[in-house]
XYZ file of N, CA and C in Angstrom:
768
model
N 130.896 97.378 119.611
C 132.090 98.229 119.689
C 133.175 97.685 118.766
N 134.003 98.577 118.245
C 134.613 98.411 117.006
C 136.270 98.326 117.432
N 136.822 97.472 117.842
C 138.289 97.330 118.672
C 139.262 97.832 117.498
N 140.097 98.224 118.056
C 141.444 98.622 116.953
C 142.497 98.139 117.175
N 143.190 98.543 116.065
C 144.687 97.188 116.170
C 145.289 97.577 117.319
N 145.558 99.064 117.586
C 146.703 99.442 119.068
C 145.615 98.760 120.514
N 144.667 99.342 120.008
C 143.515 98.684 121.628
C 144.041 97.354 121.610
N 144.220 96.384 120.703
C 144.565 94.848 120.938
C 146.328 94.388 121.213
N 147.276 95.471 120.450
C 148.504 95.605 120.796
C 148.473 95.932 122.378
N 147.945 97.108 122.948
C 148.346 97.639 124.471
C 147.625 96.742 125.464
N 146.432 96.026 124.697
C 145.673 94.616 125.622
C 147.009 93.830 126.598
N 147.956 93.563 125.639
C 148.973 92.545 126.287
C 150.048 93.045 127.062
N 149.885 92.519 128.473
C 151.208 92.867 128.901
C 152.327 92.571 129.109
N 153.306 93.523 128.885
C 154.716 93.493 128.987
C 155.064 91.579 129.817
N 155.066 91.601 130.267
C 155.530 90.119 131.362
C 154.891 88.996 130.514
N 153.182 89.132 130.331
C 152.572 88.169 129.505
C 153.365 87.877 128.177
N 154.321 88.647 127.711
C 154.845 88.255 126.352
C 156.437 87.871 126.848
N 156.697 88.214 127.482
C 158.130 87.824 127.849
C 158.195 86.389 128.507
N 157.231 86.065 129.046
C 157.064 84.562 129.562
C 156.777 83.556 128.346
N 156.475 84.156 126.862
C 156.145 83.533 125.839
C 157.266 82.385 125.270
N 157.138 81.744 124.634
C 158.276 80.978 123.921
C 158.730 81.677 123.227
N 159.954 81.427 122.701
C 160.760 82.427 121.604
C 159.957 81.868 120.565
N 159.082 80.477 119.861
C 158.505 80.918 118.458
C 157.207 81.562 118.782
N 156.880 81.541 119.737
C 155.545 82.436 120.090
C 156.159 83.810 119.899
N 156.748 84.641 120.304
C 157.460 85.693 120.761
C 157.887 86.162 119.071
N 158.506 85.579 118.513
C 158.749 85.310 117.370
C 158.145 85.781 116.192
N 157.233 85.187 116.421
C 156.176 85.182 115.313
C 154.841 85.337 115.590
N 154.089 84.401 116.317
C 152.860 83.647 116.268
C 152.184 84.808 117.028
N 152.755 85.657 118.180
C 151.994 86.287 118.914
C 151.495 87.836 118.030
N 152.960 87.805 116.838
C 152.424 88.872 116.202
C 151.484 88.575 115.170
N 151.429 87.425 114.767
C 150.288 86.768 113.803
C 148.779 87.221 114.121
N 148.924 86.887 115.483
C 147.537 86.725 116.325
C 146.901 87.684 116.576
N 147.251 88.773 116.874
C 147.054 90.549 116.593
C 146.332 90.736 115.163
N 147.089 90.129 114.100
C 146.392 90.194 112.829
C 144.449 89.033 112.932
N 144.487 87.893 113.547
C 143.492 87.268 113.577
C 142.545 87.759 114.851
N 143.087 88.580 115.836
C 142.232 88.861 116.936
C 141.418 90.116 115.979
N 142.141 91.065 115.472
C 141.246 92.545 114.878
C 140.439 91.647 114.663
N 140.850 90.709 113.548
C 139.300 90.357 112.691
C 138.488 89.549 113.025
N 138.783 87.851 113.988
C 137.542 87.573 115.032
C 136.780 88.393 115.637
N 137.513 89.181 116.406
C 136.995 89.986 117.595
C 136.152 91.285 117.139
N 136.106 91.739 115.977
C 135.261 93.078 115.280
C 134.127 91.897 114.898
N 134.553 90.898 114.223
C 133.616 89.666 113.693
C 132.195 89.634 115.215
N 132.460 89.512 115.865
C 132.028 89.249 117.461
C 132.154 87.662 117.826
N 133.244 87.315 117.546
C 133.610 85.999 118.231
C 134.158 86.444 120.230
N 134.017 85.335 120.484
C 133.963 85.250 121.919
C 135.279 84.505 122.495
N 135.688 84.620 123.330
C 137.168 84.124 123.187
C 136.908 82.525 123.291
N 135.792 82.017 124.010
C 135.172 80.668 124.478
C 135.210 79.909 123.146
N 134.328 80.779 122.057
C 134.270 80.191 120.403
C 135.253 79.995 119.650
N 136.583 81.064 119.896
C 137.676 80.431 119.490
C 138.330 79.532 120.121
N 138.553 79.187 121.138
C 139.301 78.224 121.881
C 138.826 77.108 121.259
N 137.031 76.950 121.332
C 136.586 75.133 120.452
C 136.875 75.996 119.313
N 137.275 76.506 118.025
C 137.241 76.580 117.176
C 139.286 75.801 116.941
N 139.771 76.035 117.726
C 141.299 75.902 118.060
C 141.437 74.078 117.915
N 140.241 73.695 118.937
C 139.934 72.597 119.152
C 140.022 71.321 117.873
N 138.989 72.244 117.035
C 138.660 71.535 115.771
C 139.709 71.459 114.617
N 140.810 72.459 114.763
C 141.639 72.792 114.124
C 142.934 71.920 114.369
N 142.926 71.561 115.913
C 144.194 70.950 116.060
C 143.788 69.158 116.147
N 142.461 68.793 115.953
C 142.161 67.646 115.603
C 142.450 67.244 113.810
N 141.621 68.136 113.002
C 141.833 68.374 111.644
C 143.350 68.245 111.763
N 144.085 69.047 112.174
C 145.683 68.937 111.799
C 145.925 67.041 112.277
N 146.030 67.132 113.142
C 146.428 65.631 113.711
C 145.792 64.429 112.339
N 144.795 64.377 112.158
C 144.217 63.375 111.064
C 144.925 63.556 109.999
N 145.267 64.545 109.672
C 145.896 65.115 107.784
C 147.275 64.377 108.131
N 147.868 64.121 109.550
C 149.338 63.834 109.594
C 149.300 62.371 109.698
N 147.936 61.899 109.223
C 148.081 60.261 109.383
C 147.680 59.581 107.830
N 147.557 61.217 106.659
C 147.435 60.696 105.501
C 148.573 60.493 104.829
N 148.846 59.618 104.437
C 150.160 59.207 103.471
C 150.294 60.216 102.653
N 150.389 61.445 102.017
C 150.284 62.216 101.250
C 151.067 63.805 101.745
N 151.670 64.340 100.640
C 153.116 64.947 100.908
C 151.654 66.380 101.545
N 150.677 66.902 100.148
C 150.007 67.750 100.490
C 148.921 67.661 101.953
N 149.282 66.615 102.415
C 148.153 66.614 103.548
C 149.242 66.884 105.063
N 150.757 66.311 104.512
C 150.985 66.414 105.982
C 151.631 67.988 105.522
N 151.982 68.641 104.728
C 152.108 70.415 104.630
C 150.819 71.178 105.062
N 149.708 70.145 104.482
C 148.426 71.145 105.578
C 148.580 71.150 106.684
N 148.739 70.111 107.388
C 148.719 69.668 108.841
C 149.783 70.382 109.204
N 151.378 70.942 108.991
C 151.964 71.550 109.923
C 151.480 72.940 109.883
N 150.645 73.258 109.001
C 150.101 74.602 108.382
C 149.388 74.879 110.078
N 148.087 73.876 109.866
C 147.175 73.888 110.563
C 147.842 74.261 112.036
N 148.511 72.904 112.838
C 149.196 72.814 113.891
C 149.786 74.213 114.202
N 150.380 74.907 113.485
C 151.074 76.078 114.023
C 149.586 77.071 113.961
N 148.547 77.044 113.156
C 147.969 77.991 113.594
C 146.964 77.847 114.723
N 146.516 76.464 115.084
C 146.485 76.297 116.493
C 147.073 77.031 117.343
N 148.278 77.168 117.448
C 149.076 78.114 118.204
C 148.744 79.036 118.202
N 148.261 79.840 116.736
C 147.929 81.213 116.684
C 146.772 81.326 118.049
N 145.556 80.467 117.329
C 144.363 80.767 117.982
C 144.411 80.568 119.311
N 145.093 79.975 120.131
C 145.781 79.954 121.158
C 146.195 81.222 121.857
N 146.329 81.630 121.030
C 147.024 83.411 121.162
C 145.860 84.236 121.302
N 145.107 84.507 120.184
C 144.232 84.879 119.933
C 142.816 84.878 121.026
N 142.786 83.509 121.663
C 141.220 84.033 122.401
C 141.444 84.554 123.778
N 143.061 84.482 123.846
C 143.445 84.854 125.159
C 143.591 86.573 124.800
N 143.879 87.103 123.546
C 143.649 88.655 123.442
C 142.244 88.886 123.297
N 141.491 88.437 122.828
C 140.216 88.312 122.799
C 139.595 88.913 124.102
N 139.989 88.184 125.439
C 139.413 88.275 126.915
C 139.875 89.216 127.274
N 141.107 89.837 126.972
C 142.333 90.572 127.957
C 141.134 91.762 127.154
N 140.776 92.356 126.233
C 140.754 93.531 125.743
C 138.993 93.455 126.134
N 138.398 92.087 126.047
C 136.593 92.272 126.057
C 136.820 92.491 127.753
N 138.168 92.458 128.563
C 137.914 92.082 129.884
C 137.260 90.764 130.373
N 136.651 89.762 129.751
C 136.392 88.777 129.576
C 136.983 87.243 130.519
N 138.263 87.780 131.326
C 138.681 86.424 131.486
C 138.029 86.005 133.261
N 137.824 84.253 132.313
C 136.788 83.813 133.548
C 137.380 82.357 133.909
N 136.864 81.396 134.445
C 137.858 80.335 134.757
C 136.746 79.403 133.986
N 135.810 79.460 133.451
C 135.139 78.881 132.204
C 136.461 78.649 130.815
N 136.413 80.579 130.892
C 137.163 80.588 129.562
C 139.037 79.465 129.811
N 139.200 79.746 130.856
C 140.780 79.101 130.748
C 140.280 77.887 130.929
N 139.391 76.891 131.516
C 138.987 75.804 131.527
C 138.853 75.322 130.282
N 137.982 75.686 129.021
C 137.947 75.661 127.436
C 139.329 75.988 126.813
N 139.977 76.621 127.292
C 141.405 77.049 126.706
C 142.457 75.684 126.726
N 142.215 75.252 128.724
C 142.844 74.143 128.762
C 143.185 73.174 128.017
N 141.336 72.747 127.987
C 141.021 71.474 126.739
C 141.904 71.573 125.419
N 141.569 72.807 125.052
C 142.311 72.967 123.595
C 144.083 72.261 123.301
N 144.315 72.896 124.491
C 145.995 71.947 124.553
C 146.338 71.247 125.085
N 145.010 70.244 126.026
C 144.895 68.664 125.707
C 144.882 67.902 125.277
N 143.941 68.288 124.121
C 143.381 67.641 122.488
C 145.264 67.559 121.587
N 145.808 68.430 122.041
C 146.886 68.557 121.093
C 147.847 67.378 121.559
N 148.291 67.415 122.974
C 149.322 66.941 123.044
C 148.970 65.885 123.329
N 147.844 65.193 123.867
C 146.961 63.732 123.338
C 147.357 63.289 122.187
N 147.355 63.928 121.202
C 147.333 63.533 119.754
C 148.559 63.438 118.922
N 148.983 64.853 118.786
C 150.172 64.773 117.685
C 151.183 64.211 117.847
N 151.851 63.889 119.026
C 152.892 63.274 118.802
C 152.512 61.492 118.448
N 151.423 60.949 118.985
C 151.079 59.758 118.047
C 150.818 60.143 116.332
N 150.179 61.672 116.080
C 149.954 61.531 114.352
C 151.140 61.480 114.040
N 152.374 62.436 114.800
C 154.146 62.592 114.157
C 154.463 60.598 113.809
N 154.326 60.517 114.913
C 154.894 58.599 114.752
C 154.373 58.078 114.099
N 153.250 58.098 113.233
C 152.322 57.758 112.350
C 152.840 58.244 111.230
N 152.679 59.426 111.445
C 153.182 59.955 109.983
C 154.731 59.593 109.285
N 155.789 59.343 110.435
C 157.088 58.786 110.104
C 156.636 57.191 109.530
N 155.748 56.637 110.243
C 155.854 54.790 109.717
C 155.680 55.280 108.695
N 154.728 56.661 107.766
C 153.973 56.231 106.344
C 155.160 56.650 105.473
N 156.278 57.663 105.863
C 157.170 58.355 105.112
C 158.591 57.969 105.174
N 158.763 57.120 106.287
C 160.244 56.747 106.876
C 160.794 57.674 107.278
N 161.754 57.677 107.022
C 163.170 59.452 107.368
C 164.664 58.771 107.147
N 165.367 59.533 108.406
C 166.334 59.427 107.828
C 166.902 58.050 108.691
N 166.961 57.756 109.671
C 166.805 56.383 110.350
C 166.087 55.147 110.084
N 164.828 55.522 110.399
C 164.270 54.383 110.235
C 163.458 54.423 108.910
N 162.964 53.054 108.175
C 162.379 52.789 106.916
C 160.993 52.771 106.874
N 159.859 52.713 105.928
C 158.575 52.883 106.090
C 158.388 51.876 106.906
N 157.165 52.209 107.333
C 156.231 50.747 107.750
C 157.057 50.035 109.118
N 157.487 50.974 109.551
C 158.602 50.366 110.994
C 157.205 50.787 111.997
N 156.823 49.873 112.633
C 155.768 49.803 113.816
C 156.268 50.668 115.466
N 157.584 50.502 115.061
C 158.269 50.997 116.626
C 157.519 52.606 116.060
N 157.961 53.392 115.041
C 157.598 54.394 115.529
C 156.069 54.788 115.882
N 154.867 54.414 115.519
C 153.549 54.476 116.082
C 153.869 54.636 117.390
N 154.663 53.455 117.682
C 154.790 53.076 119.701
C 155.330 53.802 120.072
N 156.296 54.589 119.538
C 157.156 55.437 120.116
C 156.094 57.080 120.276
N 155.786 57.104 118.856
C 155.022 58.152 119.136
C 153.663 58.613 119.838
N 153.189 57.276 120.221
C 152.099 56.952 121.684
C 151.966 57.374 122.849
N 153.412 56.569 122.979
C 153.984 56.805 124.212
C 154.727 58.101 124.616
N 154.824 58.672 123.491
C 155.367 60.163 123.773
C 154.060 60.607 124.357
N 152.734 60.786 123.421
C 151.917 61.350 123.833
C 151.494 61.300 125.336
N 151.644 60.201 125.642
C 151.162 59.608 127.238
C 151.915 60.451 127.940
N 153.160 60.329 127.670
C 154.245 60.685 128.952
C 153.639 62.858 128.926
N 153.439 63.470 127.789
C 153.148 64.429 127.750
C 151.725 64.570 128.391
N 150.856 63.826 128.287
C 149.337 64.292 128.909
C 149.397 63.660 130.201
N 149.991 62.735 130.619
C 150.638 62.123 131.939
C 151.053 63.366 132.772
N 152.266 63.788 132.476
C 152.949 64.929 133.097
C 151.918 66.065 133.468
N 151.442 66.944 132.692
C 150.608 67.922 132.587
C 149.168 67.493 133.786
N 148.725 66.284 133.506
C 147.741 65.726 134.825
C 148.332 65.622 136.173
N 149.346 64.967 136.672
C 150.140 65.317 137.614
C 150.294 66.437 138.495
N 150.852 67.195 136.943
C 151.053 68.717 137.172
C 149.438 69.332 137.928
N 148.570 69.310 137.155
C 147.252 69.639 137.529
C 146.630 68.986 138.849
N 147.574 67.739 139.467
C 146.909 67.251 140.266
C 147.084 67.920 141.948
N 148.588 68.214 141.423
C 149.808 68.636 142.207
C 149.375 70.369 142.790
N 148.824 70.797 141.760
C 148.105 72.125 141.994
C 147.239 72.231 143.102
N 145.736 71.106 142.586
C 144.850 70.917 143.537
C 145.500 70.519 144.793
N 146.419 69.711 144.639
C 146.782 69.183 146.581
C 147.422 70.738 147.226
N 147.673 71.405 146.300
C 148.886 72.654 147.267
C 147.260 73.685 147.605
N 146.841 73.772 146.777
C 145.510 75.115 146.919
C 144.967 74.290 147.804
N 144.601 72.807 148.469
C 144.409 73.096 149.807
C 144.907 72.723 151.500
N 146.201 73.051 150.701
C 146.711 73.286 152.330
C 146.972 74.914 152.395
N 146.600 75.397 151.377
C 146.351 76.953 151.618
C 145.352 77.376 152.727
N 145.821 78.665 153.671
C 144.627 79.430 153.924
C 144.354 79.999 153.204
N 142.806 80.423 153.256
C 142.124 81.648 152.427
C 142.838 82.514 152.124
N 143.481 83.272 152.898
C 144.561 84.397 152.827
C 145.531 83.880 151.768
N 146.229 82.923 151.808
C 147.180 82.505 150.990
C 146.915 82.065 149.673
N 145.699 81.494 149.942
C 144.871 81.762 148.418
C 144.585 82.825 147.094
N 144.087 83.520 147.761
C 144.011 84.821 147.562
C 144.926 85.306 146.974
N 145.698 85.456 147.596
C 147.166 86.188 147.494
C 147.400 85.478 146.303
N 147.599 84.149 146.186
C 148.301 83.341 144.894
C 147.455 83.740 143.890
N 146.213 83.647 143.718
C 145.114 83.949 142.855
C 145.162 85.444 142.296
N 146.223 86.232 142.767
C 146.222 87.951 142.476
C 147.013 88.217 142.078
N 148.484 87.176 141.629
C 149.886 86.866 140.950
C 149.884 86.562 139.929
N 150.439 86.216 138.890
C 150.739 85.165 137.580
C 151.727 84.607 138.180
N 151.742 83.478 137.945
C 152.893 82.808 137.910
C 154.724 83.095 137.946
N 154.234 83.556 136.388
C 155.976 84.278 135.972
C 155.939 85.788 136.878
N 155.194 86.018 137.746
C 155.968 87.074 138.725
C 156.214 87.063 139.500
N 155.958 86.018 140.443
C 156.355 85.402 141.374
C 157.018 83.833 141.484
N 157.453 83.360 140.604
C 158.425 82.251 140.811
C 159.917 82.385 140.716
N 160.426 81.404 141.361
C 162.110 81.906 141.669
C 162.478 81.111 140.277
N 163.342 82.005 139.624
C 163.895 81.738 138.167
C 165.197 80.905 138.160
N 166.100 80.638 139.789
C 166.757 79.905 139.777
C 166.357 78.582 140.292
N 164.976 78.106 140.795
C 164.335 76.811 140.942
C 164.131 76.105 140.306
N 164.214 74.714 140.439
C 163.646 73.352 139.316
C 162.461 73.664 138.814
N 161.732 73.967 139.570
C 160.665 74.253 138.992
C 160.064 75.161 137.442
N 160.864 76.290 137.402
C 161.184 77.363 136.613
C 161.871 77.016 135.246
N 163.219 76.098 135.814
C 163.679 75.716 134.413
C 162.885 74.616 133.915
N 162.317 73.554 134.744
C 161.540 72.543 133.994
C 160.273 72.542 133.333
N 159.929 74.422 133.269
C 159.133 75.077 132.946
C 159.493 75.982 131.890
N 160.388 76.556 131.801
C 161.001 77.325 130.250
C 161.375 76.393 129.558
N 162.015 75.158 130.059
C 162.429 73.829 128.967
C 161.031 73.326 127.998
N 159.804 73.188 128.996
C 158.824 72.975 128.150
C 158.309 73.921 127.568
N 158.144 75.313 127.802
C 158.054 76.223 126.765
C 158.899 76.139 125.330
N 160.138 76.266 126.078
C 161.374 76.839 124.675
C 161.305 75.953 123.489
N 161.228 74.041 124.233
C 161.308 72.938 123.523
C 160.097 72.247 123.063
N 158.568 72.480 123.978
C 157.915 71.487 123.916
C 156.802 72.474 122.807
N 155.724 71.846 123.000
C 154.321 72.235 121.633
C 154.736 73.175 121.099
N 154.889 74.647 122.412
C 154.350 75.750 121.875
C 155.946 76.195 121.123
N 157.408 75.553 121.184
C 158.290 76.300 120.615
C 159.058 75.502 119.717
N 160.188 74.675 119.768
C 160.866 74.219 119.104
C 160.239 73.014 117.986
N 159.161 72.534 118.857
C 158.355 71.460 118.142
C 158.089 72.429 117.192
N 156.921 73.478 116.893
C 156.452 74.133 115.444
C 157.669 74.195 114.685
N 158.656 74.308 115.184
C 159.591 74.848 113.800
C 159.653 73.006 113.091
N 159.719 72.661 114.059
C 160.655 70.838 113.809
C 159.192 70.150 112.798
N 157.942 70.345 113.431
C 157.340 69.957 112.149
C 157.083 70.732 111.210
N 157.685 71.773 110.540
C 157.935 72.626 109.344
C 159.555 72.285 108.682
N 160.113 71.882 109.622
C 161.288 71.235 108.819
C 161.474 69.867 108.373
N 160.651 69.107 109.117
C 160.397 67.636 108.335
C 159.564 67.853 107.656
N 158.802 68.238 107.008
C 157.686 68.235 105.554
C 158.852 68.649 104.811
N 160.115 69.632 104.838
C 160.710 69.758 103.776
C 161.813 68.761 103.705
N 162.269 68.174 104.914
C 163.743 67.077 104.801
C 162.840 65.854 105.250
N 162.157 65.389 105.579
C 161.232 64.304 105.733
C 161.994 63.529 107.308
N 162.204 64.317 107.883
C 163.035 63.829 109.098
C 161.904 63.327 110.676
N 160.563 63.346 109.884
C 159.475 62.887 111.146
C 159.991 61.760 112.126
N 161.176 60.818 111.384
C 161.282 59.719 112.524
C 162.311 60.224 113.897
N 163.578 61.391 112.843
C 163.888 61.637 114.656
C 163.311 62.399 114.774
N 162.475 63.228 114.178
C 160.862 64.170 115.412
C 160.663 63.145 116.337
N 160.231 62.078 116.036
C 159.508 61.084 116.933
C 160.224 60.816 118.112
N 161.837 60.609 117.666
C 162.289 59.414 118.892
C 162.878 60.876 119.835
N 163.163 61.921 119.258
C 163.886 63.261 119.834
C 162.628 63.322 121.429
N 161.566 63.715 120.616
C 160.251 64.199 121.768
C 159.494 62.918 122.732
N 160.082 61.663 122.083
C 160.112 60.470 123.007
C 161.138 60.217 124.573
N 162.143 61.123 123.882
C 162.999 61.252 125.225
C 162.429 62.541 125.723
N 161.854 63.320 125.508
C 162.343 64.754 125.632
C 161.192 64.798 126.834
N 159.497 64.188 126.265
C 158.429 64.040 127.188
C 158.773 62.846 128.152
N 159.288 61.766 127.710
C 159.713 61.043 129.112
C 160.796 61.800 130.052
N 161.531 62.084 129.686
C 162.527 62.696 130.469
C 161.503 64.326 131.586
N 160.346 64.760 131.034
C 159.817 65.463 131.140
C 158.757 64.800 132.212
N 159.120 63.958 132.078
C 157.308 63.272 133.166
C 158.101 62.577 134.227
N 159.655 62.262 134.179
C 159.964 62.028 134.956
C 160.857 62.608 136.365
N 160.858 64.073 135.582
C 161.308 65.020 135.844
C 159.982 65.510 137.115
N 159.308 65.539 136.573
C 158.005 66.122 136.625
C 157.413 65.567 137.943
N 157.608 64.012 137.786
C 157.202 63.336 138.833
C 157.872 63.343 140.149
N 159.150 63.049 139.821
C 160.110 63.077 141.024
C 159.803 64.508 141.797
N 159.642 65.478 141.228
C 160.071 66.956 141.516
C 158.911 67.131 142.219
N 157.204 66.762 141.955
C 156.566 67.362 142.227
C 156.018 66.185 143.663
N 156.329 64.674 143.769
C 156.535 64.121 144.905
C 157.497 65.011 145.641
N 158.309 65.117 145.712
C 159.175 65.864 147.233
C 158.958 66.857 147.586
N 158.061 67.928 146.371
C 156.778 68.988 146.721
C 156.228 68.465 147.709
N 155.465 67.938 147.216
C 153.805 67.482 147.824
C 153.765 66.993 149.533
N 155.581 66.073 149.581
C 155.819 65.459 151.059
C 156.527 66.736 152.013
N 157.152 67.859 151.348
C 157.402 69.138 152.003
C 156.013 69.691 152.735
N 155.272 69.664 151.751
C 153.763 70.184 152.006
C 152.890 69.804 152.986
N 153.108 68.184 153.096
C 152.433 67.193 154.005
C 153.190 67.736 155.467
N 154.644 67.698 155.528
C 155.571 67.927 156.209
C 155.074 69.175 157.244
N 154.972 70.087 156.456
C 154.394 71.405 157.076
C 152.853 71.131 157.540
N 152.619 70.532 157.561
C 150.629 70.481 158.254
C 150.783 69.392 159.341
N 152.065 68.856 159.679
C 152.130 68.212 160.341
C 151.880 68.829 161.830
């Protein structure tokens, strides 16, 4: 079957794009419309793009650890179109009807691999280039940009862990019910929870970061990339942590 551009435009819904980041929203989601026609007539599977996303946002991460002006312009190239494909295998499912907890399980991975990585290639890539702070060959930033990564794949596990403990003090019924929602339609928009959740949208991978590594390849400013998203993911995991302990003892609280 031969999909068309409006069949893949009316695929998405209204809420699914409004919960987007503004550079998703922006740009990337309309990008992805252009790469879904042509995977998806291709007969890619949304599963094949997600590892294809995979390979793409590893490739990016390595190019940002070559000393070389043309390798780290590939690499923010690459990195943002990660994002695309990101986009992409999730229109992929919505229109094949396709979505399975395989496919978001493979989806997951994909923006594991990322935030594992790049912010150590960013700190890497500042020791090889300097900026505007610090000078080449400064070791703090590697460490800095490590430890960003940690505090980001730290948080997000938590987060994931924090999930599993609530789904089971669910009943079935209450299960259910959660499982038949999205998220963004049922969460309270004036809760911690909510903003410490548009903050990592607006600011983290999927938004302010793409622009920030497209503006250091042209002002060479990778070192405060580094130390900016060093506070930004600690401040984020600690946020994260506190918030989702006094969850978890509410939770305990109630089964008492």
């Amino acid at each position: 079957m031969k999909y068309t551009y409006k069949q893949i435009l009316d695929s998405l819904p209204v809420k699914k794009n409004s919960n987007s980041s503004w550079w998703v929203k922006l740009w990337v989601r309309k990008l992805s419309f252009f790469f879904t026609y042509i995977f998806i007539n291709l007969g890619l599977s949304p599963n094949s793009v997600s590892v294809l996303s995979i390979f793409v946002t590893l490739t990016a991460c390595a190019l940002f650890l070559v000393p070389a002006k043309w390798a780290v312009v590939t690499a923010a190239v690459l990195i943002n179109f990660w994002l695309v494909l990101d986009c992409v295998d999730g229109n992929i499912a919505r229109c094949r009807k396709q979505k399975t907890a395989y496919g978001e399980f493979v989806d997951d991975i994909g923006g594991y691999y990322t935030v594992a990585f790049v912010y150590l290639a960013i700190g890497v890539c500042a020791y090889n280039f300097g900026g505007a702070v610090f000078e080449q060959n400064n070791k703090w930033l590697i460490v800095m940009g490590g430890v960003s990564s940690i505090c980001d794949i730290l948080a997000r596990l938590i987060h994931k862990d924090f999930e599993h403990f609530t789904d089971k003090t669910l009943t079935e019924e209450e299960r259910t019910e959660k499982n038949s929602h999205e998220s963004y339609e049922v969460i309270n928009k004036k809760s911690l929870s909510y903003i410490r959740r548009r903050l990592g949208k607006e600011v983290g991978i999927s938004g302010l970061f793409m622009l920030a590594v497209i503006l250091c390849c042209i002002f060479n400013l990778y070192d405060i990339m580094t130390v900016f998203y060093l506070l930004f993911n600690g401040a984020a995991l600690f946020a994260t942590t506190i918030l989702l302990i006094c969850k978890a003892n509410k939770y305990d609280r109630k089964g008492e």
